[in-house]
Short mmCIF file of C-alpha atoms in Angstrom, two decimals:
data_model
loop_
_atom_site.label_atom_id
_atom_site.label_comp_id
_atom_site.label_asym_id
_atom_site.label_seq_id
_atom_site.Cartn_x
_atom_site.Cartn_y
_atom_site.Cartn_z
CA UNK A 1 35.51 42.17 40.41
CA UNK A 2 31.82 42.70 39.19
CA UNK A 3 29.12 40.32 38.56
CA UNK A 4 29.41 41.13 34.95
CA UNK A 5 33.00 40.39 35.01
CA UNK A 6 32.83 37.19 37.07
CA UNK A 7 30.45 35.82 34.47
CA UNK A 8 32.56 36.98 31.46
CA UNK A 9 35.53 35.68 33.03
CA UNK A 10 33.57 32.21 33.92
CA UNK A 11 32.32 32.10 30.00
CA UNK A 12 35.40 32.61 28.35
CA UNK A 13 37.14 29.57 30.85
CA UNK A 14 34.74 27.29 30.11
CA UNK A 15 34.25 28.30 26.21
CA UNK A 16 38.38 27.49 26.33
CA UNK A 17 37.79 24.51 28.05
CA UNK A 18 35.12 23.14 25.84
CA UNK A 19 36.98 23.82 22.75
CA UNK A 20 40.29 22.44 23.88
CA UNK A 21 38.60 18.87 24.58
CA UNK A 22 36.59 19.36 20.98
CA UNK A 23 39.87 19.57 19.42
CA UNK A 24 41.63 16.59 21.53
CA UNK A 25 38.14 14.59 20.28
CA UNK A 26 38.62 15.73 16.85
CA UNK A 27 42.40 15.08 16.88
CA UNK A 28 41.69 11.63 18.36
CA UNK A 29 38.91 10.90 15.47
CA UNK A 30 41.25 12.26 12.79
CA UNK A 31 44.21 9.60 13.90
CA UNK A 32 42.07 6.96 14.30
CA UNK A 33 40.71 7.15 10.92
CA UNK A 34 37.34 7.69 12.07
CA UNK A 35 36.67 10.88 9.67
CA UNK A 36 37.24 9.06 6.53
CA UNK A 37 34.10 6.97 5.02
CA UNK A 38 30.44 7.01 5.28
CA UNK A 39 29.69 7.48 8.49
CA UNK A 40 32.08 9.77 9.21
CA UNK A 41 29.52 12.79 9.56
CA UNK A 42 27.49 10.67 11.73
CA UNK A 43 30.53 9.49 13.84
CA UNK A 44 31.51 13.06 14.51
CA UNK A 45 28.06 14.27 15.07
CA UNK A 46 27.55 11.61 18.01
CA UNK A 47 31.12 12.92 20.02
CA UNK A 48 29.76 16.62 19.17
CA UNK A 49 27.17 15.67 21.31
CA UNK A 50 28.44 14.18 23.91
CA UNK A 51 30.72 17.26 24.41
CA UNK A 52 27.34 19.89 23.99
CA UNK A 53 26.62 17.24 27.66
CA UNK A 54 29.90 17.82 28.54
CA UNK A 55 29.92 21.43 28.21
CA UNK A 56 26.82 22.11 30.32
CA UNK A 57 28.13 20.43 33.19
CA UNK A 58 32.01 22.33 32.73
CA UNK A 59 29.81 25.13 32.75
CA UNK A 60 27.87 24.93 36.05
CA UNK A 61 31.70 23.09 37.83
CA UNK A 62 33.38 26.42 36.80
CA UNK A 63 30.83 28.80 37.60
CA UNK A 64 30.04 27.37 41.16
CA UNK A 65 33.80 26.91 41.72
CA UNK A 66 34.59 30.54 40.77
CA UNK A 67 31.40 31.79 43.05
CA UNK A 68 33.12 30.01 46.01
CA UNK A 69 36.50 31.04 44.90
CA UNK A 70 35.37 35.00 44.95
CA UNK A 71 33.73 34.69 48.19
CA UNK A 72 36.34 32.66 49.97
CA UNK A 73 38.87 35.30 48.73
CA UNK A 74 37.58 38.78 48.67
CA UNK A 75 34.64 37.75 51.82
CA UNK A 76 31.95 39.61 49.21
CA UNK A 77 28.19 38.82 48.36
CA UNK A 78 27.60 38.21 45.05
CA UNK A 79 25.63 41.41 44.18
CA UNK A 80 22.96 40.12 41.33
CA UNK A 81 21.64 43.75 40.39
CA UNK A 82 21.57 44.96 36.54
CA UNK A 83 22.10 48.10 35.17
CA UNK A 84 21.80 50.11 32.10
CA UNK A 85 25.58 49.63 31.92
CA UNK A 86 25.57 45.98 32.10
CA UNK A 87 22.59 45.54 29.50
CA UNK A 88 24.51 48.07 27.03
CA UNK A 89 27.87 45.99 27.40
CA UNK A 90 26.32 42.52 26.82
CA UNK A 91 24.15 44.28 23.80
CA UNK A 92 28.33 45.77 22.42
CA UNK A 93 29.55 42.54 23.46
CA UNK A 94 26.63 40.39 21.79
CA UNK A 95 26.43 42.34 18.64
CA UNK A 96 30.44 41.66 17.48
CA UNK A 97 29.53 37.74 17.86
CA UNK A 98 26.96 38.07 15.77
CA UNK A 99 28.71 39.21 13.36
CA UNK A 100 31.80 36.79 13.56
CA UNK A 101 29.07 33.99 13.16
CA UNK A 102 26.63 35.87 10.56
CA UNK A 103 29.88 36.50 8.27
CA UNK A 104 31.44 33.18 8.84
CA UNK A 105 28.11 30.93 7.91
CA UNK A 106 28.35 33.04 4.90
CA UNK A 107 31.68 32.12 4.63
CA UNK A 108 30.98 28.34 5.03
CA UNK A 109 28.19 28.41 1.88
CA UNK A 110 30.85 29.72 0.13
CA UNK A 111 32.91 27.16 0.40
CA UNK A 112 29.84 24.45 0.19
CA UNK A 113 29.80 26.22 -2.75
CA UNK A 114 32.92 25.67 -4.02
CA UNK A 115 33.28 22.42 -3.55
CA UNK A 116 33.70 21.74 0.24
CA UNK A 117 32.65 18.48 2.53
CA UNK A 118 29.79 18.76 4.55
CA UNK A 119 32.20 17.40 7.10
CA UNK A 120 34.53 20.51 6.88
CA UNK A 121 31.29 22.74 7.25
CA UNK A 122 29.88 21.41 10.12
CA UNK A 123 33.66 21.91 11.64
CA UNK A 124 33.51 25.71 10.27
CA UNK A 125 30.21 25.93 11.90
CA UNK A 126 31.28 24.65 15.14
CA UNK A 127 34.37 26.34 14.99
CA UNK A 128 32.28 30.17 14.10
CA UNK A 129 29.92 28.73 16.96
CA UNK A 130 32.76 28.61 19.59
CA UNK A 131 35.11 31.40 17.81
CA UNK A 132 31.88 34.07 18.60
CA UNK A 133 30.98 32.66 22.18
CA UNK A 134 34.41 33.23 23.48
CA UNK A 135 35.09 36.93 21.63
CA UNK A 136 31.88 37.48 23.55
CA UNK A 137 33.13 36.60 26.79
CA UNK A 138 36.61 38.20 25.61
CA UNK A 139 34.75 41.31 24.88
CA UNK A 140 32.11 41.35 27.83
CA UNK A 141 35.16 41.34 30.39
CA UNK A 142 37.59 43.84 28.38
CA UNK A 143 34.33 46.20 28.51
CA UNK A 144 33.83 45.61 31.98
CA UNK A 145 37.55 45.86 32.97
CA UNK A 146 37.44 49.56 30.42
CA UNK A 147 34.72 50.94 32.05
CA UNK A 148 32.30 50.63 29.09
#
């Protein structure tokens, strides 16, 4: 397995990980009643960011843990050389996320537009947000894995 597909597959886990504990938060919130009133934008805001703290350290557990886990298993150094090849698939890969999140904020003014809570935009946002980062990751290792 490649650098570039160690690091794919290492995004997408942690993008999946990160999300499911968003939507156990936002489950949690939405039971408790916490998402109805006032405050509710502010309420939600605060746990959003306490999972963007979250999130960095998932990300550096997962990555360091899959590091070890390649080297214990395949006996490899990490090679952390770059190619045109690995530029062009993160540029294919990067490109389809932007626009997943370009379309989908367009999307979300729409619907301000129509008559939407800010509350339900800020969960389209976050939901474009983490819908584009893991079709990146999806993308980046499918590319890598095709021979792109």
């Amino acid at each position: 397995m490649s650098r570039g597909e160690r690091e794919a597959l290492t995004g997408l886990i942690t993008s999946l990980i990160v999300l499911a504990l968003f939507l156990w938060h936002l489950t949690d919130l939405a039971a408790n009643g916490a998402l109805v009133g006032p405050d509710a934008l502010q309420i939600w805001a605060r746990r959003v960011l306490v999972l963007v703290a979250w999130s960095i350290g998932i990300a550096i557990v997962v990555s360091v843990a899959f590091a070890i886990l390649h080297a214990v298993v395949t006996g490899e150094r990490g090679d952390d050389r770059r190619d045109e090849r690995d530029r062009d698939i993160d540029r294919r890969a990067l490109t389809f996320a932007w626009y997943l999140l370009s379309f989908g904020l367009l999307g979300v003014i729409i619907d301000l537009a129509l008559g939407a809570t800010a509350l339900r935009a800020m969960n389209l946002i976050l939901a474009l947000c983490a819908g584009s980062e893991i079709l990146k990751d999806a993308l980046r290792f499918w590319l890598y894995r095709r021979g792109a």
